[in-house]
Short mmCIF file of C-alpha atoms in Angstrom, two decimals:
data_model
loop_
_atom_site.label_atom_id
_atom_site.label_comp_id
_atom_site.label_asym_id
_atom_site.label_seq_id
_atom_site.Cartn_x
_atom_site.Cartn_y
_atom_site.Cartn_z
CA MET A 1 54.01 93.65 6.62
CA SER A 2 51.79 94.23 9.65
CA THR A 3 51.46 97.61 11.29
CA PRO A 4 52.90 97.63 14.82
CA SER A 5 50.19 98.56 17.30
CA VAL A 6 50.90 100.71 20.33
CA ASN A 7 49.59 99.58 23.69
CA ALA A 8 49.11 101.91 26.62
CA SER A 9 51.35 99.63 28.68
CA ASP A 10 54.17 100.27 26.21
CA LEU A 11 54.38 103.94 27.15
CA PHE A 12 56.72 105.22 29.81
CA LYS A 13 54.99 106.89 32.73
CA GLY A 14 57.22 109.99 32.81
CA ARG A 15 55.70 112.60 35.08
CA PHE A 16 56.59 115.43 32.70
CA SER A 17 54.44 114.00 29.91
CA ALA A 18 51.43 112.76 31.86
CA GLU A 19 48.97 115.11 30.10
CA LYS A 20 50.10 114.21 26.60
CA TYR A 21 50.64 110.47 26.90
CA GLN A 22 48.33 109.50 29.73
CA SER A 23 45.41 111.90 29.50
CA SER A 24 42.17 110.64 31.00
CA ASN A 25 40.33 112.23 28.10
CA PRO A 26 39.38 109.37 25.73
CA ILE A 27 39.62 111.58 22.65
CA SER A 28 43.12 112.77 23.57
CA ARG A 29 44.18 109.19 24.27
CA PHE A 30 42.84 108.08 20.89
CA LEU A 31 44.65 110.88 19.04
CA VAL A 32 47.98 110.13 20.75
CA HIS A 33 47.57 106.39 20.16
CA ASN A 34 46.89 107.06 16.48
CA PHE A 35 49.93 109.34 16.21
CA LEU A 36 52.26 106.79 17.82
CA THR A 37 50.88 103.88 15.79
CA THR A 38 51.34 105.88 12.57
CA LEU A 39 54.85 106.88 13.59
CA MET A 40 55.88 103.33 14.47
CA ALA A 41 54.52 102.06 11.14
CA LEU A 42 56.78 104.56 9.39
CA VAL A 43 59.74 103.52 11.54
CA GLN A 44 59.13 99.88 10.63
CA SER A 45 58.79 100.73 6.91
CA THR A 46 62.33 102.16 6.81
CA GLY A 47 63.87 98.82 7.75
CA ALA A 48 66.27 100.65 10.04
CA THR A 49 67.90 98.87 12.97
CA GLU A 50 69.47 101.98 14.54
CA VAL A 51 67.59 105.06 15.77
CA HIS A 52 68.70 108.42 17.14
CA GLU A 53 65.81 110.54 18.41
CA VAL A 54 66.62 114.24 18.61
CA GLY A 55 64.46 116.09 21.13
CA CYS A 56 63.46 112.81 22.76
CA GLY A 57 61.83 114.40 25.81
CA GLU A 58 60.95 111.81 28.42
CA GLY A 59 61.69 108.94 26.04
CA GLN A 60 58.29 107.52 25.08
CA ILE A 61 59.15 107.05 21.41
CA LEU A 62 62.60 105.69 22.21
CA GLY A 63 60.96 103.17 24.50
CA LEU A 64 58.59 102.02 21.76
CA CYS A 65 61.50 101.63 19.34
CA ALA A 66 63.61 99.75 21.89
CA ARG A 67 60.78 97.33 22.60
CA ARG A 68 60.75 96.48 18.92
CA GLY A 69 64.39 95.45 19.05
CA LEU A 70 65.95 98.58 17.57
CA SER A 71 69.26 99.96 18.78
CA VAL A 72 68.27 103.35 20.19
CA ARG A 73 69.78 106.49 21.65
CA GLY A 74 68.49 109.99 22.16
CA CYS A 75 69.32 113.57 22.99
CA ASP A 76 67.38 116.52 24.34
CA PHE A 77 68.03 120.10 25.38
CA SER A 78 66.21 119.71 28.73
CA ASN A 79 68.12 118.11 31.60
CA ASP A 80 64.83 117.65 33.49
CA ALA A 81 63.33 115.64 30.65
CA ILE A 82 66.51 113.60 30.28
CA ALA A 83 66.52 112.73 33.99
CA VAL A 84 62.99 111.36 33.68
CA ALA A 85 63.80 109.48 30.46
CA VAL A 86 66.91 107.83 31.91
CA GLU A 87 65.12 106.78 35.10
CA GLU A 88 62.08 105.47 33.27
CA SER A 89 64.17 103.53 30.77
CA LYS A 90 66.13 101.88 33.58
CA GLN A 91 62.96 100.97 35.45
CA SER A 92 61.63 99.45 32.23
CA GLY A 93 64.81 97.40 31.81
CA LEU A 94 65.89 99.27 28.68
CA ASP A 95 68.73 101.52 29.91
CA ILE A 96 68.66 103.84 26.88
CA PRO A 97 71.64 106.23 26.43
CA ILE A 98 70.46 109.84 26.30
CA ALA A 99 72.68 112.92 25.99
CA GLN A 100 72.10 116.61 26.69
CA LYS A 101 72.53 118.42 23.38
CA ASN A 102 71.29 121.44 21.46
CA ILE A 103 69.92 120.50 18.04
CA TYR A 104 72.10 123.17 16.42
CA ASP A 105 75.21 121.44 17.80
CA LEU A 106 74.58 118.03 16.24
CA ASP A 107 77.79 116.55 14.86
CA PRO A 108 77.76 113.86 12.13
CA ALA A 109 80.98 112.41 13.54
CA VAL A 110 79.27 111.41 16.79
CA ASP A 111 75.52 111.76 16.24
CA ALA A 112 74.93 110.08 12.87
CA ALA A 113 72.41 107.24 12.71
CA GLU A 114 70.64 105.11 10.14
CA LEU A 115 67.26 106.57 11.17
CA VAL A 116 66.84 109.97 12.83
CA ILE A 117 63.53 110.92 14.45
CA CYS A 118 62.55 114.43 15.53
CA CYS A 119 58.96 114.88 16.71
CA GLU A 120 57.35 118.15 17.80
CA VAL A 121 60.56 120.13 18.02
CA LEU A 122 60.79 122.35 14.94
CA GLU A 123 57.74 124.43 15.88
CA HIS A 124 59.63 125.65 18.96
CA LEU A 125 62.82 126.81 17.23
CA THR A 126 63.93 130.26 16.11
CA ASN A 127 65.75 128.78 13.10
CA PRO A 128 63.90 125.65 11.99
CA GLU A 129 65.67 125.56 8.61
CA GLN A 130 69.10 125.37 10.25
CA ALA A 131 67.77 122.68 12.58
CA LEU A 132 66.44 120.65 9.64
CA LEU A 133 69.80 120.89 7.90
CA LYS A 134 71.49 119.63 11.08
CA LEU A 135 69.09 116.69 11.24
CA LEU A 136 69.80 115.81 7.62
CA SER A 137 73.54 116.05 8.25
CA ILE A 138 73.37 113.22 10.81
CA THR A 139 70.93 111.08 8.80
CA LYS A 140 72.59 108.09 7.14
CA GLN A 141 69.41 106.88 5.49
CA ASP A 142 66.01 108.06 6.78
CA LEU A 143 64.67 111.06 8.69
CA ILE A 144 61.20 111.25 10.24
CA VAL A 145 59.99 114.65 11.45
CA SER A 146 56.62 115.75 12.80
CA VAL A 147 54.94 119.03 13.72
CA PRO A 148 51.42 120.10 14.73
CA ARG A 149 49.15 120.57 11.73
CA GLU A 150 47.81 124.10 11.49
CA PRO A 151 45.33 125.68 11.70
CA LEU A 152 43.77 122.50 13.05
CA TRP A 153 46.00 122.49 16.13
CA HIS A 154 44.83 125.99 17.12
CA ILE A 155 41.19 125.09 16.48
CA LEU A 156 41.29 121.92 18.57
CA ASN A 157 42.99 123.73 21.44
CA MET A 158 40.24 126.36 21.44
CA ALA A 159 37.55 123.70 21.19
CA ARG A 160 38.79 122.23 24.46
CA GLY A 161 39.04 125.66 26.07
CA LYS A 162 42.84 125.88 26.02
CA TYR A 163 44.97 128.98 25.34
CA LEU A 164 41.96 131.08 24.36
CA THR A 165 43.75 134.42 24.79
CA ALA A 166 46.41 133.16 22.34
CA LEU A 167 43.73 131.97 19.90
CA GLY A 168 44.64 128.36 20.59
CA ASN A 169 48.40 128.66 20.14
CA THR A 170 50.29 126.35 22.48
CA PRO A 171 52.87 128.27 24.54
CA GLY A 172 56.30 127.99 22.94
CA HIS A 173 55.05 127.32 19.42
CA ILE A 174 56.59 130.02 17.24
CA ASN A 175 56.43 128.27 13.84
CA HIS A 176 53.17 127.15 12.26
CA TRP A 177 52.76 124.96 9.18
CA SER A 178 49.83 123.50 7.34
CA LYS A 179 50.40 120.01 5.93
CA GLY A 180 51.33 121.38 2.52
CA GLN A 181 53.55 124.09 3.93
CA PHE A 182 55.52 121.63 6.04
CA VAL A 183 55.97 119.20 3.16
CA ASP A 184 57.25 122.08 1.02
CA PHE A 185 59.55 123.25 3.84
CA VAL A 186 61.17 119.83 4.20
CA GLY A 187 61.18 119.22 0.45
CA VAL A 188 63.48 122.17 -0.21
CA HIS A 189 66.35 120.24 1.38
CA ALA A 190 65.33 116.55 1.34
CA THR A 191 63.68 113.94 -0.83
CA ILE A 192 60.17 113.20 0.46
CA GLN A 193 59.46 109.49 0.88
CA GLY A 194 56.04 109.71 2.47
CA VAL A 195 53.63 111.92 4.39
CA ARG A 196 51.15 110.92 7.09
CA SER A 197 48.46 113.05 8.73
CA PRO A 198 47.32 111.53 12.02
CA LEU A 199 44.98 114.11 13.51
CA PRO A 200 46.25 116.77 14.36
CA TRP A 201 49.87 116.29 13.23
CA THR A 202 51.89 116.14 10.03
CA ILE A 203 54.59 113.46 9.84
CA VAL A 204 57.12 113.56 7.00
CA HIS A 205 59.46 110.69 6.09
CA CYS A 206 62.36 111.93 3.97
CA ARG A 207 65.93 111.20 2.97
CA PRO A 208 68.98 113.45 2.47
CA ARG A 209 69.70 114.34 -1.14
#
């Protein structure tokens, strides 16, 4: 099975995510490309045809999944991000349904999906364990979650002169996991299927027990 590549033209051009997904820095672009390519390879490996992305932001990952023929929907806490995602998806001819929802309010009766994706959300939350349990409750088959890999994330931020007074901690990040710590955190409640480490993230593929 071939690994699905990610082209720059595949990415939405949401104005809220310009720095992350469209940075002019070639190293940043390489790292993001590697992350998305790794993520999409995991998505493909599940064999899922239905995806619900929780914390979808401006919809870049949903767009990549939709372009590969998957049935997709998303939710996010931010109305601003949702507005961008909806507009960008329509302009791209995808028209992806996206709802405003708090991760703690996920309901299996309405939010369940074959594959659930949640990228770069848990590090922001006051109760990441409760959030993980909610994600597993709506997962019919596979769950893919990712977080920044520490302390590498802090180190790389400082190396590029960012957030020096916070020792490289990105504003809003209140939880910090090394690769092993995050695998252990997820493994308490789920069965680990695979782990990937595209610099500087940890991606865990798991299934509900």
